[in-house]
Coordinates of C-alpha atoms and ligand atoms in Angstrom, one line a residue:
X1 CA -11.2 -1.2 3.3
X2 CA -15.0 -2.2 3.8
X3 CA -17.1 -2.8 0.7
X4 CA -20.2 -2.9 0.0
X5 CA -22.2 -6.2 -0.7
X6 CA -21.0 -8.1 -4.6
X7 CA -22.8 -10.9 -4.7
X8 CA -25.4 -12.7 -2.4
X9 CA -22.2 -15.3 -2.3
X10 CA -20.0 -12.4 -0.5
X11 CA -22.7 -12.2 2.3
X12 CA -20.6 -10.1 4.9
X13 CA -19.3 -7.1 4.3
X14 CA -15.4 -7.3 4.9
X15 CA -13.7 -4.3 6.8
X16 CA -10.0 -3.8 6.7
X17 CA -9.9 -5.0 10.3
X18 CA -11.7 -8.6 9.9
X19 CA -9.7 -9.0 7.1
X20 CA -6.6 -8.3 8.6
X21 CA -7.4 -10.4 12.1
X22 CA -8.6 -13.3 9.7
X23 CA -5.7 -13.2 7.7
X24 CA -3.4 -13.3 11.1
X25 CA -5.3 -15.9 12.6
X26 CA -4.9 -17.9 9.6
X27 CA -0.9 -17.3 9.7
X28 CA -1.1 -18.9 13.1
X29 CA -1.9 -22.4 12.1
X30 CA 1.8 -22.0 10.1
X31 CA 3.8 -20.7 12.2
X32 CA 5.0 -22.0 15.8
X33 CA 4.3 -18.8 17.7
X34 CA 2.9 -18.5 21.4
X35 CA -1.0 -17.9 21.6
X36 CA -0.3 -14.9 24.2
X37 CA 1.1 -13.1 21.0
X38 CA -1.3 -14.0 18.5
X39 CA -3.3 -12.8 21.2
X40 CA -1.6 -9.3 21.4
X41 CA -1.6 -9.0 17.8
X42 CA -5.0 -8.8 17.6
X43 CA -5.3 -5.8 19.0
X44 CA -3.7 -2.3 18.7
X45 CA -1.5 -1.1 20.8
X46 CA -3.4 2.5 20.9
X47 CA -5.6 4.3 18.5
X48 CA -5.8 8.5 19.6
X49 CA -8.8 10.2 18.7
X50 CA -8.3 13.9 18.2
X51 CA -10.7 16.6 17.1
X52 CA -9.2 19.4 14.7
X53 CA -10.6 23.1 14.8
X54 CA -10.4 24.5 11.1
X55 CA -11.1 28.1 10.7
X56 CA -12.8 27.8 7.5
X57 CA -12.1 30.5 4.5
X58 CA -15.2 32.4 5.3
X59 CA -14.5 32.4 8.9
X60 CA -16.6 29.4 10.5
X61 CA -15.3 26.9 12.7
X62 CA -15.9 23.5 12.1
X63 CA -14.6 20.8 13.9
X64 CA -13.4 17.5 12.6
X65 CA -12.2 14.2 13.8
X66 CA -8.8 12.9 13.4
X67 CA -7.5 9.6 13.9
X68 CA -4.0 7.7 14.7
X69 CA -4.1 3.9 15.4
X70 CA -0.7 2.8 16.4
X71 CA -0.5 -1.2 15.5
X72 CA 2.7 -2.8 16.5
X73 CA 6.1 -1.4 17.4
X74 CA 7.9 -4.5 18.1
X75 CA 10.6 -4.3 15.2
X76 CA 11.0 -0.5 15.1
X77 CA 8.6 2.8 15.3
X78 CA 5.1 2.7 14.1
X79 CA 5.1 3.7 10.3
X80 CA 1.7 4.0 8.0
X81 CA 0.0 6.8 6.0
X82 CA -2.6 9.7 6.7
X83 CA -5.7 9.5 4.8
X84 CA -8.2 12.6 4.4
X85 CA -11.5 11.1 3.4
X86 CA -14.8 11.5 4.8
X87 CA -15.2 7.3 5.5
X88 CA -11.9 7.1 7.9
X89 CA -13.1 5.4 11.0
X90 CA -11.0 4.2 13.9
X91 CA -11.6 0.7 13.3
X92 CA -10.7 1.3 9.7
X93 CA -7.5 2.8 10.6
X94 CA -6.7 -0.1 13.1
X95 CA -6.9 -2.9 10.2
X96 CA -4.8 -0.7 7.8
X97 CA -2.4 -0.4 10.1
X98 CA -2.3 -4.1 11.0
X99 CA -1.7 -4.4 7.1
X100 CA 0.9 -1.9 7.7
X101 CA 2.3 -4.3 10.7
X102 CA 2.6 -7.2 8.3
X103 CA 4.1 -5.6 5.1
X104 CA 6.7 -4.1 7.5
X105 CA 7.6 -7.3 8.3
X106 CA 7.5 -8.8 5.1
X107 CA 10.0 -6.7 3.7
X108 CA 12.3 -6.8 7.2
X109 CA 12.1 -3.2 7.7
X110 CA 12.5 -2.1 11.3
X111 CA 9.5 -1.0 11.2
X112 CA 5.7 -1.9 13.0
X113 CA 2.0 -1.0 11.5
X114 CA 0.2 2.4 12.2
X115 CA -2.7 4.1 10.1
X116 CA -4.4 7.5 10.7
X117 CA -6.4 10.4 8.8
X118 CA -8.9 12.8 8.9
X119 CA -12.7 12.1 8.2
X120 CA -13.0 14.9 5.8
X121 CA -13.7 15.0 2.1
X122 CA -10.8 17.0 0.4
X123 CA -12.5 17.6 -2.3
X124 CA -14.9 20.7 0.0
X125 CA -11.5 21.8 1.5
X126 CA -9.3 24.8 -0.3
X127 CA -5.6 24.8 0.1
X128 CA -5.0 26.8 2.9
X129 CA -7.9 25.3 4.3
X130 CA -6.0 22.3 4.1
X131 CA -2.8 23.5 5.3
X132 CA -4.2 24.7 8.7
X133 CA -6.4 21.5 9.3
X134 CA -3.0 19.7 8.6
X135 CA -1.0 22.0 10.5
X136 CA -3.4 21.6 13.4
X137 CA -3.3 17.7 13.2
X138 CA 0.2 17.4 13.4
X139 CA -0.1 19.2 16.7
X140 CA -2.9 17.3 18.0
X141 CA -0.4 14.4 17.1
X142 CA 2.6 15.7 18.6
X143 CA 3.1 13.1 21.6
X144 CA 2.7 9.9 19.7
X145 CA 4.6 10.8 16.3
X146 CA 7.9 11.1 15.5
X147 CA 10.9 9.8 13.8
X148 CA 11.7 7.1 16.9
X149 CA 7.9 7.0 18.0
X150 CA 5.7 6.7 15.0
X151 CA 6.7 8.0 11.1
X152 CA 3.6 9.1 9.0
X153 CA 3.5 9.1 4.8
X154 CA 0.9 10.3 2.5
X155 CA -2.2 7.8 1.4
X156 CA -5.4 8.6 0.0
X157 CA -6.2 12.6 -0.2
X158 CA -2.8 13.5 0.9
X159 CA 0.0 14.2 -1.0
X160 CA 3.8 15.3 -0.3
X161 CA 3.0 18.7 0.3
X162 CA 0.5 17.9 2.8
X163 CA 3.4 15.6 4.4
X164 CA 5.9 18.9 3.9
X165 CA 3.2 21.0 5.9
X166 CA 2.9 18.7 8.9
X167 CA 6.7 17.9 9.1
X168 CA 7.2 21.9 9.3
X169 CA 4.5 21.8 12.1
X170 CA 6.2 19.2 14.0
X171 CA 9.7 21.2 13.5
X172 CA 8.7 24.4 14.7
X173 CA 6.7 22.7 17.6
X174 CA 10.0 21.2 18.2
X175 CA 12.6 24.1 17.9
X176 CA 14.2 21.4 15.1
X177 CA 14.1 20.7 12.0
X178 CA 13.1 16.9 12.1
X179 CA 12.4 15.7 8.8
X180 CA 12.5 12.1 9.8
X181 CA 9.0 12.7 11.3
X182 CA 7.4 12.0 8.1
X183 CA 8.2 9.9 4.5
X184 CA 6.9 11.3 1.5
X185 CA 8.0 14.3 1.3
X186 CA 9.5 16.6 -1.9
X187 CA 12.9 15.5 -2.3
X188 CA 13.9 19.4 -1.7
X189 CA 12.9 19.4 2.1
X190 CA 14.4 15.4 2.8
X191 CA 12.2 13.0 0.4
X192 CA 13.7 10.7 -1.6
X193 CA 14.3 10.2 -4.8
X194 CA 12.2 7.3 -6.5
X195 CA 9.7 7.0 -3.8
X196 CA 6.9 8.3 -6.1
X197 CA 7.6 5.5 -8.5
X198 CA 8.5 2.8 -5.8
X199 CA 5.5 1.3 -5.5
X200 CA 4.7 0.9 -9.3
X201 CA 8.6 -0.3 -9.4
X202 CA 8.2 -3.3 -6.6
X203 CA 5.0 -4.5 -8.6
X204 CA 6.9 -4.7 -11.3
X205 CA 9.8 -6.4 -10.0
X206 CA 7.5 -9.2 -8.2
X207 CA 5.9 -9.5 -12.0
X208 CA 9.0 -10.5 -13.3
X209 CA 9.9 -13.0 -10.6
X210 CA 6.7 -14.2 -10.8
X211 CA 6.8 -14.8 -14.1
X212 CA 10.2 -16.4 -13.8
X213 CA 9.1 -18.6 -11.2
X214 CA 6.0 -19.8 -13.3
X215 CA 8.4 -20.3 -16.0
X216 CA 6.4 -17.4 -18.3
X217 CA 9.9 -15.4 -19.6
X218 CA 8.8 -11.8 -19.3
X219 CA 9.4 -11.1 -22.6
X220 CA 6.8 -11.2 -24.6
X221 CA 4.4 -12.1 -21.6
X222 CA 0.8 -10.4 -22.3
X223 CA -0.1 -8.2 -19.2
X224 CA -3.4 -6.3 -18.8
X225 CA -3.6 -3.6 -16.0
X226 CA -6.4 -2.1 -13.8
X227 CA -5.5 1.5 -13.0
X228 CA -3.2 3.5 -15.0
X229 CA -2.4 6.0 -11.5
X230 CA 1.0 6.0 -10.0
X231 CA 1.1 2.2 -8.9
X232 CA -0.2 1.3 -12.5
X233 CA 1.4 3.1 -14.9
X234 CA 4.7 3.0 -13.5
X235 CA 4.5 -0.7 -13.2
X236 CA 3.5 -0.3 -17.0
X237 CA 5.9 1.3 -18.1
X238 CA 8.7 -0.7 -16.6
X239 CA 7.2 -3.7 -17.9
X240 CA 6.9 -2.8 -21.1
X241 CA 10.8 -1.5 -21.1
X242 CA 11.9 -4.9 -19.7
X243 CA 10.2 -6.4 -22.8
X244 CA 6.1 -7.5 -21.4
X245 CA 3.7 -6.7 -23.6
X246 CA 1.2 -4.8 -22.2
X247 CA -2.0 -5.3 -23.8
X248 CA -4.6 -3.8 -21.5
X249 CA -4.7 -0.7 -19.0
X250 CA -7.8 1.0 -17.8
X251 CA -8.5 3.8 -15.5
X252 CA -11.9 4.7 -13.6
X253 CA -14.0 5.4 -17.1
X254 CA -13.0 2.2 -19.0
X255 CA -10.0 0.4 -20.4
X256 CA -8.4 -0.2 -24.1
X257 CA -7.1 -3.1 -25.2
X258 CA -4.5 -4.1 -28.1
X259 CA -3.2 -7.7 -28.1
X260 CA -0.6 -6.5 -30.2
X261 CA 0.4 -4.3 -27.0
X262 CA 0.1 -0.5 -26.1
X263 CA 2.5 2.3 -26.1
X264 CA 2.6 2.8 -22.3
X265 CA 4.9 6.1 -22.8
X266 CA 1.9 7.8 -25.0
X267 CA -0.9 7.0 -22.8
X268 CA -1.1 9.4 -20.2
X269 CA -1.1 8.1 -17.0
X270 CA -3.2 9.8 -14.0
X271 CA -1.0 12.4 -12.6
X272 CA -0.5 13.5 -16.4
X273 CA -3.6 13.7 -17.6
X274 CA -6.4 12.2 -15.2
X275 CA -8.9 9.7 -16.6
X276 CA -7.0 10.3 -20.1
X277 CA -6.7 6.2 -20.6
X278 CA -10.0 5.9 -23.2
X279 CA -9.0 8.9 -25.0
X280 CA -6.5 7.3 -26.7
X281 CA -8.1 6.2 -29.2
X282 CA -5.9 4.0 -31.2
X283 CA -6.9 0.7 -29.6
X284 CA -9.8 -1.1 -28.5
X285 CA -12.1 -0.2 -25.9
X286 CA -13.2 -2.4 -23.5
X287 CA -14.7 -1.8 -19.9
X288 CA -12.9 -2.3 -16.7
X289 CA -15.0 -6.1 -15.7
X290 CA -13.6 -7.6 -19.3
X291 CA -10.3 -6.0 -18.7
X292 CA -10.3 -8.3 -15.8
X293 CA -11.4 -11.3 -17.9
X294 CA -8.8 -10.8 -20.4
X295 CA -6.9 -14.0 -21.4
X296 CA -3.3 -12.6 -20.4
X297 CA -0.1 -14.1 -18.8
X298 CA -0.1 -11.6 -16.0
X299 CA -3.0 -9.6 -14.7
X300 CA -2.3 -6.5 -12.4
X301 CA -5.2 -5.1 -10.8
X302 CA -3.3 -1.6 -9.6
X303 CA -6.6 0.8 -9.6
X304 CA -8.9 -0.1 -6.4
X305 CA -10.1 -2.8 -3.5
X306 CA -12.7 -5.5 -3.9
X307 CA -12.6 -5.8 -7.6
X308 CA -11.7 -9.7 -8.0
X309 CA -14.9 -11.3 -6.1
X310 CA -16.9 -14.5 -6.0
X311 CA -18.7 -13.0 -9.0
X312 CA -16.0 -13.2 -11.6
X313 CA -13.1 -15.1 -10.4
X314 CA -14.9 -17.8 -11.9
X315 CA -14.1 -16.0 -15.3
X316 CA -10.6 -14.9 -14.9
X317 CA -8.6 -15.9 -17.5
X318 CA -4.9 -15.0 -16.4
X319 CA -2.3 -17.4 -15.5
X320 CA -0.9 -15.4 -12.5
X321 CA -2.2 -12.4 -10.4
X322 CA -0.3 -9.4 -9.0
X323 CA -2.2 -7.3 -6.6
X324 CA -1.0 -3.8 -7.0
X325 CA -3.7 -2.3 -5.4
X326 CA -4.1 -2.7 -1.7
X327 CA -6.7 -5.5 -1.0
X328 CA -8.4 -6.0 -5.2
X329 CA -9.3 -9.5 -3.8
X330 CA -12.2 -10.4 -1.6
X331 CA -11.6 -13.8 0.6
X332 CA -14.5 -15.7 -1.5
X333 CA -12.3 -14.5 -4.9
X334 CA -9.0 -15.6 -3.4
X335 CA -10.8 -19.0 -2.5
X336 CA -11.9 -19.8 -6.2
X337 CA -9.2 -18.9 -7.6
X338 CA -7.3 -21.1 -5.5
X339 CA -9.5 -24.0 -6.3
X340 CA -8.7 -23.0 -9.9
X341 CA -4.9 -22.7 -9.1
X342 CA -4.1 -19.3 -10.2
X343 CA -1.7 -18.3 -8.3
X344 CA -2.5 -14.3 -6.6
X345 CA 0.9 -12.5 -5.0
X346 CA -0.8 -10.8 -2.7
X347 CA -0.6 -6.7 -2.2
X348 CA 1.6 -6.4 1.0
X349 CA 4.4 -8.1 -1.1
X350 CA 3.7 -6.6 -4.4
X351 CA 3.6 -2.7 -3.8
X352 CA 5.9 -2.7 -0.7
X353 CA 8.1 -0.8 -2.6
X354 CA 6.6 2.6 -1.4
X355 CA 7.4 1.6 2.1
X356 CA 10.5 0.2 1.7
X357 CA 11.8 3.4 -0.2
X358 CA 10.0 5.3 2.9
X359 CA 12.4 3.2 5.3
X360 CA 15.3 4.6 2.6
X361 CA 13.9 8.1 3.1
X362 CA 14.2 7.9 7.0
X363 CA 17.3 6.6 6.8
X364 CA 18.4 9.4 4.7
X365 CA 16.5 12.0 6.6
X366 CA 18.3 10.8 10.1
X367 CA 21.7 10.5 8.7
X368 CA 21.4 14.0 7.1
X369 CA 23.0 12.2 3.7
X370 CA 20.3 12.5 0.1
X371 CA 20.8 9.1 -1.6
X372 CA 20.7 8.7 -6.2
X373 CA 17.7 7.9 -7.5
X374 CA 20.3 4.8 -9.0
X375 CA 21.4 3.4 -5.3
X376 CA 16.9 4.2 -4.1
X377 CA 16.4 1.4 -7.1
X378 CA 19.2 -0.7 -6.5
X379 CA 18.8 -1.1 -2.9
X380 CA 14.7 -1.3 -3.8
X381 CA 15.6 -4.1 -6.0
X382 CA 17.4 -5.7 -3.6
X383 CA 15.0 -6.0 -0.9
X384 CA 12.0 -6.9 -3.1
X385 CA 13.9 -9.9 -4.3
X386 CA 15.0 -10.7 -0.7
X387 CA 11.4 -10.9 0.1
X388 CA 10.7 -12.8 -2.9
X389 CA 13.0 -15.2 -2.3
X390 CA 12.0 -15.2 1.2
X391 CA 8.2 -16.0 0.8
X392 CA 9.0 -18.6 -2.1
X393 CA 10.9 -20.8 -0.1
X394 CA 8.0 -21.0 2.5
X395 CA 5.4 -21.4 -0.3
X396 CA 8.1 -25.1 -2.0
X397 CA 8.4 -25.7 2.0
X398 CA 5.1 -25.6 2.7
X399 CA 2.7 -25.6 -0.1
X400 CA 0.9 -22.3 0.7
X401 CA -0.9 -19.7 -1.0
X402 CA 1.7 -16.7 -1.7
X403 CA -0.7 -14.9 0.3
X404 CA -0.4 -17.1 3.1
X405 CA 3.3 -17.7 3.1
X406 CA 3.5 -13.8 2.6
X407 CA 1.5 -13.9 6.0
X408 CA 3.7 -16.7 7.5
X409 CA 7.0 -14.7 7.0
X410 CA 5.7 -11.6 8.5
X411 CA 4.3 -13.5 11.2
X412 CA 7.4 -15.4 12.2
X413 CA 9.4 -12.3 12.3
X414 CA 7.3 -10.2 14.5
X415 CA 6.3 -13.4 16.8
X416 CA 10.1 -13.9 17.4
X417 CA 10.4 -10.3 18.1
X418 CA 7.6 -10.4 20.7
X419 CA 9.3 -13.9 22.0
X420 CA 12.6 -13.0 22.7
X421 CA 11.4 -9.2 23.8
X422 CA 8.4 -10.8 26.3
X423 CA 6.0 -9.0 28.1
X424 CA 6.6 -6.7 30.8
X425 CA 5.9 -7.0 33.7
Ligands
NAD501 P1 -3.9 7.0 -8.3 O1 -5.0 7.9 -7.8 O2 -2.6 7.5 -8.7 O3 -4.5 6.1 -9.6 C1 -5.7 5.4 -9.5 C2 -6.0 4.9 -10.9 O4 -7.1 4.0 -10.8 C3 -6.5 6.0 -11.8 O5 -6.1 5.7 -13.1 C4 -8.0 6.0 -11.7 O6 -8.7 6.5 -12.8 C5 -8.2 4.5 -11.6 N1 -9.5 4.1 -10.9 C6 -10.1 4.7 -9.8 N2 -11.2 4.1 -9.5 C7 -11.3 3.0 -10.4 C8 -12.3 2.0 -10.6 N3 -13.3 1.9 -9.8 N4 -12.1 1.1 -11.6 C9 -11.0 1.2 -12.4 N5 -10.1 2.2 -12.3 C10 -10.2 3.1 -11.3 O7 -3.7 5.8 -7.2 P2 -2.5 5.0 -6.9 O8 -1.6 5.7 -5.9 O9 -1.9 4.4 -8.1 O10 -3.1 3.8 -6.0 C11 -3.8 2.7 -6.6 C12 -3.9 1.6 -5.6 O11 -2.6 1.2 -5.1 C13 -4.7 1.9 -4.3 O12 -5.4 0.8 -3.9 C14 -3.7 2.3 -3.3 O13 -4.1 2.2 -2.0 C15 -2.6 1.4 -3.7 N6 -1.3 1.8 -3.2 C16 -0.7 3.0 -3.6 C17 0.5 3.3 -3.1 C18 1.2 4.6 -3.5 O14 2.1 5.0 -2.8 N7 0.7 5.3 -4.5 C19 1.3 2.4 -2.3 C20 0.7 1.2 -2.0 C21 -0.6 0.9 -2.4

């Protein structure tokens, strides 16, 4: 995710791909893993670079360039989203997919990293305009996807029918029906059940184990939250049923704020009413930097990257950070909040759960058997607290960050993958 500049402090601008070789690099001084893999890990294994004809509605042409980076496939077929949006690069698609490599890993799914998209803004694109640059993607992608090659899902500016589109592509390309191709898909044509909500549900869950851990009982425990979209409210709302109060949520026009604690059913999250948050009025209004500095147990920031920087950190007041956005801290935030030992559970832990209930779709998908909504969030439940329990017992082995041991357990798996596999020839 690059950024722009924050501060004369945050003097380079941090892509997605620094961050994530950076981040590896600095899980190799943990873990006892060969340089020649470290090595290999540094790099993708393949990024394709298509271009996709779109017969426009008035009957132009235009052409537009599409993007697959294939990470890491040493645990199990690439897996990682399709993003339309007009900044998709290929080196931005080769970091996320690293990120995809490692949150795999983290949550042991047999899985490796892959990101792709579209540089298009959707925005200028009308439905069936849409559905035939999709359509004509998935057939551009044809050799390197599918459900034992590489397993797309939806990210930003895709959605489940644009995932429903391209896995119809890919079937009638194939003379199959092969919904394993693609996660994220309406439950009616092989989605699964709960996978909207997984992602808000794994933040959640790592809240309250977080909380646990940092002996803060979630009851009670004051929680303010950045984004009220699908990640944030549903991690709202959960909280607030397991007994948090939630005393701040915010969306891109500001935030409100009650310390006595919101009503997270009434306020309408994004899908529901978009940018609804401040027009409910029965609460304070405060804007999205002081919702940051609130003086809570738990702050979640669920709405966007680069958010916690060397500019505030110095003024956050919560006792523990959640990421549930993907990458809301920059490296010079993480670093003072460290020195100020506030502990952050870093983003490829914390909203795993989408992944991880992709994983539960493919399974279902391949096995031709639907799974309840109950078993989705029991077996969700289960492997967030396996990872958990997993990354703490590196963090009381070895005094790391979470973020580092989150790295270190990723890293161990796939470097004893890529051990006992070695290179051939
Ligand atoms: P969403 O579009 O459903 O909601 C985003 C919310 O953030 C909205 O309330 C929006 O108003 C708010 N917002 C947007 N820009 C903002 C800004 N500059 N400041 C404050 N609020 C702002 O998005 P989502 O799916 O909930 O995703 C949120 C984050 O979580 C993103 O970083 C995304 O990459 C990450 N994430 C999402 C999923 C998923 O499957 N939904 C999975 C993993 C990670």
């Amino acid at each position: 995710m690059s950024s722009k500049n924050t501060s004369e402090n945050e003097s380079v601008d941090e892509s997605a791909l620094e961050t994530a070789r950076r981040q590896l690099h600095r899980a190799a001084t943990h873990v006892d893993v060969e340089q020649g893999v470290i090595e290999r890990l540094s790099h993708p294994t393949r990024v394709v670079e298509v271009s996709v004809p779109l017969r426009r509605d008035d009957g132009r042409v235009e052409v537009f360039t599409g993007y697959r980076a294939q990470h890491d496939d040493v645990r199990g077929p690439y897996k990682g989203g399709l993003r339309y949006h007009p900044h998709v690069t290929a080196a931005e698609c080769t970091g996320l997919a690293m990120w995809m490599t490692w949150k795999c890993a983290v949550m042991d799914l047999p899985f490796g990293g892959a990101k792709g998209g579209i540089a298009v803004d959707v925005k200028d694109l009308s439905a069936d305009e849409k559905e035939r640059l999709t359509r004509r993607f998935a057939e551009e992608l044809r050799d390197v996807v599918g459900p034992k090659q590489d397993v797309p899902a939806p990210d930003m500016g895709t959605d489940t029918q644009t995932m429903a589109w391209f896995m119809d592509a890919y079937s009638m390309q194939h003379g199959e029906l092969t919904p394993g191709v693609v996660t994220g898909k309406p439950p009616v044509i092989g989605g699964s059940y709960g996978r909207e909500e997984a992602p808000g549900r794994s933040v959640a869950i790592v809240a309250r184990e977080a909380a646990n851990y940092f002996d803060r009982p979630l009851n009670g425990a004051s929680i303010a939250i950045q984004g009220f979209g699908s990640v944030g409210a549903n991690a709202a709302r959960l909280l607030d049923e397991w007994g948090a109060n939630i005393v701040a949520v915010s969306d891109v026009n500001g935030g409100i704020y009650d310390p006595e604690g919101l009503d997270t059913q009434a306020i309408p999250s994004h899908k529901e009413k978009p940018e609804g948050v401040t027009r409910h009025r029965k609460a304070t209004q405060v804007t999205n930097d002081e919702l940051l500095e609130l003086d809570v147990d738990i702050l979640i920031p669920a709405a966007v990257g680069n958010v916690i920087t060397a500019e505030n950190a110095e003024q956050i007041q919560a006792d523990i950070i959640v990421e549930g956005a993907n990458g809301p801290t920059t490296t010079s935030g993480d670093e003072i909040l460290d020195n100020r030992g506030i502990p952050v559970i870093p983003d490829i832990l914390a909203n795993a759960g989408g992944v991880t209930v992709s994983y539960f779709e493919w399974l279902q998908d391949i096995n031709r058997r639907k799974w309840s909504k109950e078993r989705v969030n029991k077996e969700l439940e289960e492997a967030m607290l396996t990872a958990w329990r997993d990354i703490e017992a590196v963090v009381d082995e070895k005094s790391l960050t979470w973020r580092d041991a989150t790295y270190v357990v990723a890293l161990r798996r796939i470097g004893e993958a890529k051990e006992t596999r070695g290179l051939w020839p």
